[in-house]
CSV table of C-alpha atoms and ligand atoms in Angstrom, one decimal:
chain,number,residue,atom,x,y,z
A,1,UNK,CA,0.0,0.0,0.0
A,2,UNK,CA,1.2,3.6,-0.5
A,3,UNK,CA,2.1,6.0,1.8
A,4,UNK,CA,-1.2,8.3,2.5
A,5,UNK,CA,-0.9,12.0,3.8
A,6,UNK,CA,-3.6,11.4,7.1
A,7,UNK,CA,-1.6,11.1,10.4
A,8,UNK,CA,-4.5,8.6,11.0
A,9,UNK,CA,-3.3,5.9,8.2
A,10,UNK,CA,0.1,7.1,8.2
A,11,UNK,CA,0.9,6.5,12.1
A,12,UNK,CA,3.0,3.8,12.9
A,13,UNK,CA,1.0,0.7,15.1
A,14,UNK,CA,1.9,1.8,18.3
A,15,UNK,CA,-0.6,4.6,18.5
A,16,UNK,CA,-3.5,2.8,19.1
A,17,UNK,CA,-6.3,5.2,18.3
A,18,UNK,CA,-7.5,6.8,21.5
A,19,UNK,CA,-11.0,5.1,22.5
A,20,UNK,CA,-13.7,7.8,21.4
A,21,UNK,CA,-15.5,7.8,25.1
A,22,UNK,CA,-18.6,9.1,26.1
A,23,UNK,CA,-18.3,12.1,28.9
A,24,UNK,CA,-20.9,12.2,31.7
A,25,UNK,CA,-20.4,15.0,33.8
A,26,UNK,CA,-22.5,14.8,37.2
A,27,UNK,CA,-23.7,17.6,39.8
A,28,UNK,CA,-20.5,18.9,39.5
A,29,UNK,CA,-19.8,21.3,42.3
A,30,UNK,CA,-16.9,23.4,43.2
A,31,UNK,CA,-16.3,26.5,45.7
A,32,UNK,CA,-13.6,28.4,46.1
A,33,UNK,CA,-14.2,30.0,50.1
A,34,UNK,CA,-17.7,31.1,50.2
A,35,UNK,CA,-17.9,31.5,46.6
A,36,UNK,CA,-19.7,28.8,44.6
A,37,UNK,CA,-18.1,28.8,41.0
A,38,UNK,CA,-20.0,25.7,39.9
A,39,UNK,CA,-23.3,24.7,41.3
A,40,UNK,CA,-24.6,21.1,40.3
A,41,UNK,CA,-23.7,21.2,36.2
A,42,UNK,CA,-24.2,18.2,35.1
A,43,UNK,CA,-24.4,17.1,30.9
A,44,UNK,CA,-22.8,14.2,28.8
A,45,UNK,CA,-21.6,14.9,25.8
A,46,UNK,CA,-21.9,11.6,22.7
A,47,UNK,CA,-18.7,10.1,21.7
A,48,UNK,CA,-17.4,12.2,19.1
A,49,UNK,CA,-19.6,14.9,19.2
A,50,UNK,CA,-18.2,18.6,20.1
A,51,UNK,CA,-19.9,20.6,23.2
A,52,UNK,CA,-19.5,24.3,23.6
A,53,UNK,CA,-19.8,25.5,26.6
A,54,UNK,CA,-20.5,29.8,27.0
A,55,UNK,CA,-20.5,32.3,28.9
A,56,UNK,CA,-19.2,35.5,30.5
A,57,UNK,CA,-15.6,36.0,31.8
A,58,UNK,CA,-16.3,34.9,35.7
A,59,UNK,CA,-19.3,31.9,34.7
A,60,UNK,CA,-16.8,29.1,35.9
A,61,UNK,CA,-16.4,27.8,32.4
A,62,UNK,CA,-11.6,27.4,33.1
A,63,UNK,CA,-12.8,25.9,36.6
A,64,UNK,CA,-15.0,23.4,34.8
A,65,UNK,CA,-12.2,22.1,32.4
A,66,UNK,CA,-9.7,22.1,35.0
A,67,UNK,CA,-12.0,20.1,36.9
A,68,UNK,CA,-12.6,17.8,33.9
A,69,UNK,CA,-8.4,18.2,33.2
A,70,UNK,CA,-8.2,17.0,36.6
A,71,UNK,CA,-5.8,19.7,37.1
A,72,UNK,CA,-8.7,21.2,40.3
A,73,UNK,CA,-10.4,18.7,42.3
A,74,UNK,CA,-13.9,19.2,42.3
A,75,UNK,CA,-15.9,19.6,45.5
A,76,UNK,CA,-18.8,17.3,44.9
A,77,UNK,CA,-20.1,14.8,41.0
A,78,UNK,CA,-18.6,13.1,39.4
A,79,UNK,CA,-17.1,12.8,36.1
A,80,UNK,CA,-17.0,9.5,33.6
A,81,UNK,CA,-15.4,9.2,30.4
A,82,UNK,CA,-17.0,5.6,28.6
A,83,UNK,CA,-16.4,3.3,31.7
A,84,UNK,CA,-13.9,5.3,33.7
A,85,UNK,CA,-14.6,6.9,36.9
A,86,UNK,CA,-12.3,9.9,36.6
A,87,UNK,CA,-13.2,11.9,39.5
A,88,UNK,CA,-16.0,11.3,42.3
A,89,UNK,CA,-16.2,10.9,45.8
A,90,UNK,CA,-12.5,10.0,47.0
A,91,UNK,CA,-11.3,8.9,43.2
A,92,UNK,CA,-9.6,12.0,41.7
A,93,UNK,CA,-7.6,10.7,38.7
A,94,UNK,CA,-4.4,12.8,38.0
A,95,UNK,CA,-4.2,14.6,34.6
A,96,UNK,CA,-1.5,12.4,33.1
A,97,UNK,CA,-3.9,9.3,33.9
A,98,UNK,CA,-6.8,10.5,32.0
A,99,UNK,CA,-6.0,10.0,28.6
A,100,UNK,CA,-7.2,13.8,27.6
A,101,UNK,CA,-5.6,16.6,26.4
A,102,UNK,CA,-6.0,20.4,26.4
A,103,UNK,CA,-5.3,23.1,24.2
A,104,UNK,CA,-5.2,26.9,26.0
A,105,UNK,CA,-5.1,30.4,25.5
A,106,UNK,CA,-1.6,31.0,25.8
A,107,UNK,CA,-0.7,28.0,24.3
A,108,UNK,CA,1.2,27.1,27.2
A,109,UNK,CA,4.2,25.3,24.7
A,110,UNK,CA,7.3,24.9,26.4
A,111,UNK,CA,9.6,27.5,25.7
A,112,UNK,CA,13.0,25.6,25.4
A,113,UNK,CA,11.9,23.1,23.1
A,114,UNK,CA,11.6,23.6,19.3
A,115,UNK,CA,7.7,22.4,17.7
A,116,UNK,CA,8.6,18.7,17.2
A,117,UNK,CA,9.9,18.6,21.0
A,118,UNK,CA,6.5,19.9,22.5
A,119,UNK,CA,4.4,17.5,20.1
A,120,UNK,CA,6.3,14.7,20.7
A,121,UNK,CA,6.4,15.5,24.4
A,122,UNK,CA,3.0,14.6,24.5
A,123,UNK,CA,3.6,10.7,23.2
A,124,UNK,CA,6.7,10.2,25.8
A,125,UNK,CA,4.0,8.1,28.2
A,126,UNK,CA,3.6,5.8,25.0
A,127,UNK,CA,7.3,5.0,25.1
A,128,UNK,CA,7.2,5.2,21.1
A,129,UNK,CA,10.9,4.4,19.3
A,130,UNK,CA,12.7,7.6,17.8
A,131,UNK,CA,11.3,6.8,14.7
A,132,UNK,CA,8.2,6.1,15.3
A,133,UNK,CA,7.7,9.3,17.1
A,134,UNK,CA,9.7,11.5,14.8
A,135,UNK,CA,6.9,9.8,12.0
A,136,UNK,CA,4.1,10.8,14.0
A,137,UNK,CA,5.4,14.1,15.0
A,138,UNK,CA,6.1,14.9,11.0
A,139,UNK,CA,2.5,13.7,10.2
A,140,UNK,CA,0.6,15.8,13.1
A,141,UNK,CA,3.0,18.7,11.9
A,142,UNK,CA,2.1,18.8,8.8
A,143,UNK,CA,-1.6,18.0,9.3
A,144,UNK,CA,-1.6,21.8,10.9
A,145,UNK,CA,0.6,23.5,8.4
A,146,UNK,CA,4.1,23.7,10.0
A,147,UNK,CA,5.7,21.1,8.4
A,148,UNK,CA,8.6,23.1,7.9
A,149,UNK,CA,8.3,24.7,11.2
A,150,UNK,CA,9.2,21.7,12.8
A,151,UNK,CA,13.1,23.1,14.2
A,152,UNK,CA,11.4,26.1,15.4
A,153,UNK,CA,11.4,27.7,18.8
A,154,UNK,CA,8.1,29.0,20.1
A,155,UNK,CA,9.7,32.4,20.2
A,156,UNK,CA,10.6,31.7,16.3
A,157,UNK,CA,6.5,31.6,15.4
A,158,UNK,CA,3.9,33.9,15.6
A,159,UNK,CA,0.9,33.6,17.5
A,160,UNK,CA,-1.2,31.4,15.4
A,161,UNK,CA,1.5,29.0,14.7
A,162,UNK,CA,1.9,28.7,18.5
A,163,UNK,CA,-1.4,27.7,18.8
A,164,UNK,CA,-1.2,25.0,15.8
A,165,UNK,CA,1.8,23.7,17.5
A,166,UNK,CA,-0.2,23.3,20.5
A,167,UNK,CA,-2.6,21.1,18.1
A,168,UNK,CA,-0.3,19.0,17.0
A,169,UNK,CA,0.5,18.3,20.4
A,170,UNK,CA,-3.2,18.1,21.6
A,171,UNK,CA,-3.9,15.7,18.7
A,172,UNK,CA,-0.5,13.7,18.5
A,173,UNK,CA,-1.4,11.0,20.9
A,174,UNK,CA,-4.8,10.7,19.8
A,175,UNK,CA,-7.0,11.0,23.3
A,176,UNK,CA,-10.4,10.4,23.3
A,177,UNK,CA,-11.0,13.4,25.2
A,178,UNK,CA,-10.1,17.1,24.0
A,179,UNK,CA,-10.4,20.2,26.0
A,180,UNK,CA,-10.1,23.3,24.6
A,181,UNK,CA,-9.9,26.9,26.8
A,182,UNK,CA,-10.9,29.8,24.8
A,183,UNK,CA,-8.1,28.6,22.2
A,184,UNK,CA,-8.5,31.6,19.5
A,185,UNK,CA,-8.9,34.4,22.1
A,186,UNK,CA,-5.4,35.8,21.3
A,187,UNK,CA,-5.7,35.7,17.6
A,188,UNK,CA,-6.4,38.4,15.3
A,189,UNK,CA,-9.9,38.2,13.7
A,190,UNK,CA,-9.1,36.5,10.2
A,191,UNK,CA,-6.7,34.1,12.0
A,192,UNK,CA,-9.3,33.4,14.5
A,193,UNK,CA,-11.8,32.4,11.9
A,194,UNK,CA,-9.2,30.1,9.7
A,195,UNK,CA,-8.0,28.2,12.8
A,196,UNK,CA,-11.5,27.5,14.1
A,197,UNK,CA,-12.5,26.3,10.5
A,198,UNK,CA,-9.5,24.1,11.3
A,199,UNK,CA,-10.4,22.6,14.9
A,200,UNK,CA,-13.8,21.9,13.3
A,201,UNK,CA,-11.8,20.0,10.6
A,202,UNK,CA,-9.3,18.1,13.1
A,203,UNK,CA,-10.9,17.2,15.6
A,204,UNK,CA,-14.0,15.6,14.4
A,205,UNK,CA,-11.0,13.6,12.1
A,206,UNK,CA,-9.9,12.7,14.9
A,207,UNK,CA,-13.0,10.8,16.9
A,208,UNK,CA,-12.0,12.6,19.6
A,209,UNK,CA,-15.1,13.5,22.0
A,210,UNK,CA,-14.5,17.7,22.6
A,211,UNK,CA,-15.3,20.0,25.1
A,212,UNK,CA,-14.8,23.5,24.4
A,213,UNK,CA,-15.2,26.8,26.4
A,214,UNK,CA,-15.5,30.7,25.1
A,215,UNK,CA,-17.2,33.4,25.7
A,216,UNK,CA,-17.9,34.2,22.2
A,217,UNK,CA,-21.3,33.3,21.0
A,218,UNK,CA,-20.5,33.5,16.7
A,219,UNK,CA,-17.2,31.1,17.8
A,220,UNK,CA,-19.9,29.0,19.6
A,221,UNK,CA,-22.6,28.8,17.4
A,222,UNK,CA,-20.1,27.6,14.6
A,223,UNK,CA,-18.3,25.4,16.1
A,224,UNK,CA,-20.9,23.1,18.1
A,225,UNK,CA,-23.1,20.4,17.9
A,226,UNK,CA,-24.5,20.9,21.0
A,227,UNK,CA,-23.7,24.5,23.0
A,228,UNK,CA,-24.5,24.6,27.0
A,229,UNK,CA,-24.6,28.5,28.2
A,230,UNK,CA,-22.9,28.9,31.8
A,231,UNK,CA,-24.5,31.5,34.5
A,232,UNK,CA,-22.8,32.0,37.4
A,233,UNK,CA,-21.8,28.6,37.6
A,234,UNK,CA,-25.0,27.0,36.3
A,235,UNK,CA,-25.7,25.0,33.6
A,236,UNK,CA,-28.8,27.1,32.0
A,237,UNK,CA,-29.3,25.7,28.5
A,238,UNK,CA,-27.8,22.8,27.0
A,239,UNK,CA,-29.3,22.1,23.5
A,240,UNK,CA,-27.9,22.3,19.8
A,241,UNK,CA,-27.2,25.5,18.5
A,242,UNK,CA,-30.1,26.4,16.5
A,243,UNK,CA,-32.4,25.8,19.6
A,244,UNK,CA,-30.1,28.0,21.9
A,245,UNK,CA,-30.9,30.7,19.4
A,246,UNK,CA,-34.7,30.3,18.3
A,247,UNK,CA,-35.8,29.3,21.6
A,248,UNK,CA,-33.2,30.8,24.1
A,249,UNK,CA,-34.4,29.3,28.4
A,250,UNK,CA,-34.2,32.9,29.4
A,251,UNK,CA,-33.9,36.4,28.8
A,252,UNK,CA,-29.5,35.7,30.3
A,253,UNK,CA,-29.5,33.0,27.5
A,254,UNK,CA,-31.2,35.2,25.0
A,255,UNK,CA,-28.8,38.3,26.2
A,256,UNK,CA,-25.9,36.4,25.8
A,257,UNK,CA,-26.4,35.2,22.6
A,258,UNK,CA,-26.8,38.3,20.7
A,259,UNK,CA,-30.1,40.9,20.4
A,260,UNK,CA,-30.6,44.0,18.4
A,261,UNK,CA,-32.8,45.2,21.5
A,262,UNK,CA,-35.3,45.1,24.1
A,263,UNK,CA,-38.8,46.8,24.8
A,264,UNK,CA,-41.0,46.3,27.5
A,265,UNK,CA,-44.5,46.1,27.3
A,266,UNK,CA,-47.7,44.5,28.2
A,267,UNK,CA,-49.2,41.5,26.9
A,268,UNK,CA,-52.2,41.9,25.3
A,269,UNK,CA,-53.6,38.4,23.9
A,270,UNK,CA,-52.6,35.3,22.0
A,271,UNK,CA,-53.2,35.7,18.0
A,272,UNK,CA,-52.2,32.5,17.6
A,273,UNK,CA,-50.9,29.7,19.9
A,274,UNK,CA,-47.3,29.8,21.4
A,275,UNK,CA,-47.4,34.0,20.2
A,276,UNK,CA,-48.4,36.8,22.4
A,277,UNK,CA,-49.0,40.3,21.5
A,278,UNK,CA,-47.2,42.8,23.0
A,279,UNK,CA,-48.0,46.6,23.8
A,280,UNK,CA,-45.3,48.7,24.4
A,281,UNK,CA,-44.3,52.5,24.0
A,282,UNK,CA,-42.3,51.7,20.8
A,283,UNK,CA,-45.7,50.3,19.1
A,284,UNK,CA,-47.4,46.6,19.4
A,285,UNK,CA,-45.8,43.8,18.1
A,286,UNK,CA,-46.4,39.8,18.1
A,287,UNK,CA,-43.6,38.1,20.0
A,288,UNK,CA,-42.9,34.0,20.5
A,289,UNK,CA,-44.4,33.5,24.3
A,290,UNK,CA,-41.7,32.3,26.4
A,291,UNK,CA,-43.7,31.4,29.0
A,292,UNK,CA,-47.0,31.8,30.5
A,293,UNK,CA,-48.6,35.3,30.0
A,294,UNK,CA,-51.8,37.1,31.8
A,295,UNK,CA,-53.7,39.4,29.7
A,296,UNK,CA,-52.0,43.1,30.8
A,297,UNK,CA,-49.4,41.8,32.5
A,298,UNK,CA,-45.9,43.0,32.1
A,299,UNK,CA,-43.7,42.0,29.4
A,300,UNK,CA,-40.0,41.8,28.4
A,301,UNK,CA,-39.3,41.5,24.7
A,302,UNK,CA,-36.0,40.2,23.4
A,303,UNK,CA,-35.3,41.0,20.0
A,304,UNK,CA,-32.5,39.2,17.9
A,305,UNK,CA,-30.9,41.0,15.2
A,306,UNK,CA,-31.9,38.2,12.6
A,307,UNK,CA,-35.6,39.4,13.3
A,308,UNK,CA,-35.7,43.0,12.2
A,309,UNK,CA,-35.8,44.2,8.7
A,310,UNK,CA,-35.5,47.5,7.3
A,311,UNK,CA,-38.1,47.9,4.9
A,312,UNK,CA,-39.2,51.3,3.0
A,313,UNK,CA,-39.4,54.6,4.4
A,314,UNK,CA,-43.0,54.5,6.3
A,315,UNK,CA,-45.9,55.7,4.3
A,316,UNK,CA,-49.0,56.9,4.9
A,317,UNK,CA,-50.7,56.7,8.2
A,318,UNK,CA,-53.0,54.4,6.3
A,319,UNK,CA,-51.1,51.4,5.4
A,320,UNK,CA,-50.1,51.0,9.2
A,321,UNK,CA,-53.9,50.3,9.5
A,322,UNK,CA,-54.2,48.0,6.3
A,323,UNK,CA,-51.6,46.4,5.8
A,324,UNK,CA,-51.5,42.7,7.3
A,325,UNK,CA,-48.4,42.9,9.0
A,326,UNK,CA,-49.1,46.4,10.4
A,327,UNK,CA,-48.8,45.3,13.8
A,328,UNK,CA,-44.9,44.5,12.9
A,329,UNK,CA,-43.8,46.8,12.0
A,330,UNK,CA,-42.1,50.1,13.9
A,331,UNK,CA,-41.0,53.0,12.9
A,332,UNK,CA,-38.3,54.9,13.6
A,333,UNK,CA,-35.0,57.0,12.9
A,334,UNK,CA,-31.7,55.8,11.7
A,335,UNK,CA,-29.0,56.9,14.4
A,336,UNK,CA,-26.0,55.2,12.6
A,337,UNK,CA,-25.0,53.6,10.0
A,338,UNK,CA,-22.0,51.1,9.5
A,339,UNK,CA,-20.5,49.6,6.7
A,340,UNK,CA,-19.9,46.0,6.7
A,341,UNK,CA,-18.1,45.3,3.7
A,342,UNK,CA,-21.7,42.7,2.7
A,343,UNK,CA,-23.9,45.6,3.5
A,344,UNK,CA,-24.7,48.0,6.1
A,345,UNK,CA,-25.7,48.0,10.0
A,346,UNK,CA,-27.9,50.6,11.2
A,347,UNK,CA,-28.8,51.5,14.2
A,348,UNK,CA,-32.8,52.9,14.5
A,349,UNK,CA,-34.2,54.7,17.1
A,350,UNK,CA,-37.7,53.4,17.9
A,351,UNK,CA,-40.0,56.0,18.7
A,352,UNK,CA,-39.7,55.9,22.8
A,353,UNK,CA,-36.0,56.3,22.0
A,354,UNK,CA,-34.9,52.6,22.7
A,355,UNK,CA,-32.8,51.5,20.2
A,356,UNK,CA,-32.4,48.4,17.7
A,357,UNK,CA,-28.6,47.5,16.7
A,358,UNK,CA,-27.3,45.5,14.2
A,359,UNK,CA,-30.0,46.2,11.8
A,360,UNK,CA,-28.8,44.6,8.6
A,361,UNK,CA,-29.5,45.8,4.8
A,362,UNK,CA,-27.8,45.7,1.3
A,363,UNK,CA,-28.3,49.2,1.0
A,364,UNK,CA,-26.9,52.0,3.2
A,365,UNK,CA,-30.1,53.7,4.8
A,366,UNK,CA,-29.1,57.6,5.9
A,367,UNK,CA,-28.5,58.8,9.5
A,368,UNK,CA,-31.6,60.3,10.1
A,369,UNK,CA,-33.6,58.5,7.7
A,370,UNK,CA,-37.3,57.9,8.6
A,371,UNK,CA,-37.8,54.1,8.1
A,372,UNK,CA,-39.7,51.4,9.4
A,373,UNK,CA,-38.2,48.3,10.9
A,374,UNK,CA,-40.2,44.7,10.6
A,375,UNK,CA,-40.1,42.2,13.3
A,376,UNK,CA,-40.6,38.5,12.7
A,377,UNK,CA,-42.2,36.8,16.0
A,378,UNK,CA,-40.3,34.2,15.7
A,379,UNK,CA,-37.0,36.1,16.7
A,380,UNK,CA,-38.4,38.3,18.9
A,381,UNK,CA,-39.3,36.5,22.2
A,382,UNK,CA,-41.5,37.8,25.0
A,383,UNK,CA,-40.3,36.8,28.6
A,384,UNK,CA,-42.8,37.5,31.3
A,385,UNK,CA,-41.2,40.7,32.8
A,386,UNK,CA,-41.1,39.2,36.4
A,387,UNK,CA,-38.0,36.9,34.6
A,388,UNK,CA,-36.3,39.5,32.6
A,389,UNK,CA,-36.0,42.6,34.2
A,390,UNK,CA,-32.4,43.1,33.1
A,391,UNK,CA,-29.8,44.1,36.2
A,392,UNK,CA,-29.6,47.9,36.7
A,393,UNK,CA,-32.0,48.4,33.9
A,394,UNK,CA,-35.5,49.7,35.3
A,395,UNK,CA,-38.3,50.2,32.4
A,396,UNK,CA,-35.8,51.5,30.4
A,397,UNK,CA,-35.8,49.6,26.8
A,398,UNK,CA,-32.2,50.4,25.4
A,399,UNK,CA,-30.5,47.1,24.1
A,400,UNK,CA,-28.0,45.9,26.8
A,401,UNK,CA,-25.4,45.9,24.2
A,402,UNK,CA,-22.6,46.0,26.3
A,403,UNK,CA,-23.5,42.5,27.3
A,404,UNK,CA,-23.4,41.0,23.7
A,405,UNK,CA,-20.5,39.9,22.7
A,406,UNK,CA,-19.0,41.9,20.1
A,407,UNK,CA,-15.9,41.3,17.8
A,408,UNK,CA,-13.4,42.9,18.7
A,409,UNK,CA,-11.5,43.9,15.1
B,501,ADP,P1,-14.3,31.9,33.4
B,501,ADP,O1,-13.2,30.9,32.8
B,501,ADP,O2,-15.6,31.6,32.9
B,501,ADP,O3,-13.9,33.3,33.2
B,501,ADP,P2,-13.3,30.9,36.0
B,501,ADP,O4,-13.6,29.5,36.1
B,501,ADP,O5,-11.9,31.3,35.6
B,501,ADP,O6,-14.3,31.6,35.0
B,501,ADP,O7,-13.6,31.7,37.3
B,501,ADP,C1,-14.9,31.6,37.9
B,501,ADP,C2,-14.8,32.3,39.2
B,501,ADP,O8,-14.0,31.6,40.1
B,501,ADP,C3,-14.3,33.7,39.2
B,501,ADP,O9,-15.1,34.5,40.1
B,501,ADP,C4,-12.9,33.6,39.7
B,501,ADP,O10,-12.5,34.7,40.3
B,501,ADP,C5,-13.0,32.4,40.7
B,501,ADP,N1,-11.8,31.7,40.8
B,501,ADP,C6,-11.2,30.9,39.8
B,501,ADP,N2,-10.1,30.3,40.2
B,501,ADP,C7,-9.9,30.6,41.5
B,501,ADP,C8,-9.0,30.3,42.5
B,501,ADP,N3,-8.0,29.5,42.3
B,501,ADP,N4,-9.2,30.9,43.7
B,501,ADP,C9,-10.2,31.7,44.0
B,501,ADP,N5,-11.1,32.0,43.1
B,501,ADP,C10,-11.0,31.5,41.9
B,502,MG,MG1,-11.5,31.3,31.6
C-alpha cells in the first residue's frame, strides 16, 4: 500500500487510536471559600460529538475544564469518560492518567523546546521508538501547516503558529478526550476564523469527544453540535445551537447570545398559539411566548438581530392600518450607520428612544432617515417581565449591548 498524507493511516502501530469515550459529567460542584463557582452542572456529551460551553468571563467555564483536566479537584459529582470513573467521591484521577488533552489560550508550549519537541512530548508516556515518534510528530506537523516549522522555537513563530503547535500536540497522541480553553482568544480576527475552520476540521477527524469553552457566541454557534450557556456557575441551557438561538431558556441566554434590543411592554392576547401580542411605547408587536402570560401583564421583549428588517421609508398613516403585518412593524430614525463590507448595519431609534442594533440591509439607509423596521415573531421572544428585568436596567428599553459579545477587530 502507499504511503497516504492522514496522520490517522500514516501512524505507525503503536498509537492505538484513543478510545472515542462518552463524557458524563455529574452535579459537578466546586467552591472556592464562600464562593460557589460551579453549582450542580451536570451534561454528557456523545462520543465524538463537540460541546460548547458559554459564557461570561467569571461563569466558571476554566474551573469546569480544569476540573474535567483533573488539574482542580472538584468539591462534589462526578465525572466519567465511557467506563472510567475519573473523578467522584475520593477517586480523583491525575491529569496524566486521564488520557485527555488540552489546548489553552496562551498556548502554554514549552519555551526551550523547538515544535517537534513539544508535540512529541506529548507521546513520551507511549514510550514510542525515535522513529516512530519522529513519524508521528512529521505527520501531526504537517496535518496543521508547519511542516517546515518543525526546528522552530516558540519564540521563532507567531501567534497562530503557536497555537497550531499546540494542536499537533493536543492531537499527537490521539486521546479520546479534548479540551479546549478559549483557544482563539489571542488571535487576530481573520486568523481566528481560519483556525476555528480548522479545529472543526481536526478534531471531528480525529473521533475525539471535545469540550470546548469561550465566551464568544458567533465562535460558539459555529463550532458546536451541542452548545450549553454557563450562568454564574450553572448550567442554564444545554441544546444544539439552533435551539439556543430560536428558543433561548431565558432572557440571560437570549442576552448572551446576541439581540438587536429590548422593549418592555404589556401582553395583550394570544393571536395565535405559542405568540403573544405585546404593547409597548415603541408600538405593538407579536412576539414567541416564552412562558405563561396574563392578559395586561408585564412583558420583556428580546429582539434578535436576525428578526428586524429595514423595509421602505413608512408611508401613509393608512397602510399601518391595512396592511396585514401592520402590527410588525415600527418605525423609527436611523442613528448610525455602519458599513460592513456585505452591506450595512444601522442603528434605528424606535419611537420611545430605545434603540435596535445590528439592523442589517444591502443598502446604506441615511443617519436620520425615517424608516420602518419589521419584526418577525419568531425572533423576537417575550419573557414574562417578572424573569427578565435586566440588572440595573429599570423600564428603560435600550439594548443591553454591552453585554453581547461583540468582535473585537
Ligand atoms: P471563566 O473561565 O468563565 O472566566 P473561571 O472559572 O476562571 O471563569 O472563574 C470563575 C470564578 O471563580 C471567578 O469568580 C474567579 O475569580 C473564581 N476563581 C477561579 N479560580 C480561583 C482560585 N484558584 N481561587 C479563588 N477564586 C477563583
Ligand atoms: Mg476562563
Amino acid at each position: 500500500m502507499t504511503a497516504t498524507t492522514t496522520p490517522a493511516t500514516s501512524a505507525p502501530a503503536t498509537t492505538a487510536p484513543g478510545t472515542t469515550d462518552a463524557l458524563v459529567v455529574e452535579r459537578l460542584s466546586k467552591s472556592f471559600g464562600a464562593t460557589r463557582v460551579l453549582d450542580e452542572v451536570s451534561f454528557s456529551v456523545e462520543p465524538g460529538r463537540f460541546l460548547v460551553l458559554l459564557g461570561p468571563s467569571g461563569s466558571g467555564k476554566t474551573t469546569l475544564l480544569r476540573c474535567l483536566a483533573g488539574i482542580e479537584r472538584a468539591d462534589g459529582g462526578g465525572i466519567r469518560l465511557g467506563e472510567r470513573t475519573l473523578a467522584e467521591g475520593r477517586t480523583h484521577l491525575p491529569p496524566d492518567r486521564r488520557e485527555l488533552a488540552m489546548v489553552f489560550q496562551d498556548y502554554a508550549l514549552w519555551p526551550h523546546m523547538t515544535a517537534a519537541e513539544n508535540v512529541a512530548y506529548a507521546l513520551r508516556r507511549r514510550r514510542p521508538t525515535k522513529e516512530q515518534s519522529a513519524a508521528q510528530v512529521a505527520a501531526c506537523l504537517d496535518r496543521v501547516g508547519l511542516g517546515a516549522h518543525a526546528e522552530r522555537y516558540p519564540h521563532q513563530l507567531s501567534g497562530g503558529q503557536q497555537q497550531r503547535v499546540a494542536l499537533a500536540r493536543a492531537l499527537v497522541a490521539r486521546p479520546g478526550l479534548l479540551l479546549f480553553d478559549e483557544p482563539l482568544s489571542n488571535l487576530d480576527a481573520d486568523l481566528r476564523e481560519r483556525l476555528r475552520v480548522e479545529i472543526a476540521a481536526l478534531t471531528r477527524e480525529s473521533g475525539a469527544t471535545v469540550v470546548y469553552i469561550t465566551h464568544d457566541q458567533a465562535e460558539a454557534f459555529a463550532l458546536a453540535d451541542t452548545v450549553g450557556v454557563l450562568e454564574q456557575g450553572r448550567l442554564v441551557q444545554l441544546a444544539g445551537p439552533e435551539e439556543v438561538y430560536q428558543r433561548p431558556a431565558s432572557p440571560f441566554v437570549a442576552r448572551f447570545t446576541g439581540l438587536a434590543g429590548e422593549l418592555t411592554g404589556r401582553a395583550t392576547g394570544a393571536p395565535h398559539v405559542g405568540r403573544v401580542m405585546c404593547a409597548t411605547p415603541a408600538g405593538s408587536l407579536v412576539a414567541t411566548a416564552m412562558g405563561a402570560h396574563d392578559d395586561d401583564a408585564a412583558v420583556q421583549v428580546l429582539i434578535r438581530p436576525a428578526a428586524v428588517t429595514l423595509a421602505e421609508e413608512p408611508g401613509d398613516p393608512a397602510d399601518g392600518r391595512t396592511a396585514p403585518l401592520a402590527s410588525q412593524s415600527l418605525t423609527g430614525t436611523v442613528a448610525d450607520t455602519a458599513y460592513r463590507g456585505r452591506g450595512y448595519d444601522h442603528v434605528v431609534e424606535l419611537a420611545d428612544g430605545s434603540r435596535l442594533t445590528g439592523v442589517f440591509d444591502r443598502r446604506a439607509c441615511p443617519r436620520g432617515a425615517r424608516v420602518r423596521v419589521t419584526l418577525d415573531p419568531d425572533g423576537c421572544f417575550a419573557y414574562p417581565a417578572s424573569s427578565a428585568r435586566p440588572t440595573g436596567a429599570g423600564q428603560d428599553a435600550a439594548p443591553l449591548s454591552d453585554r453581547t459579545p461583540v468582535e473585537v477587530p
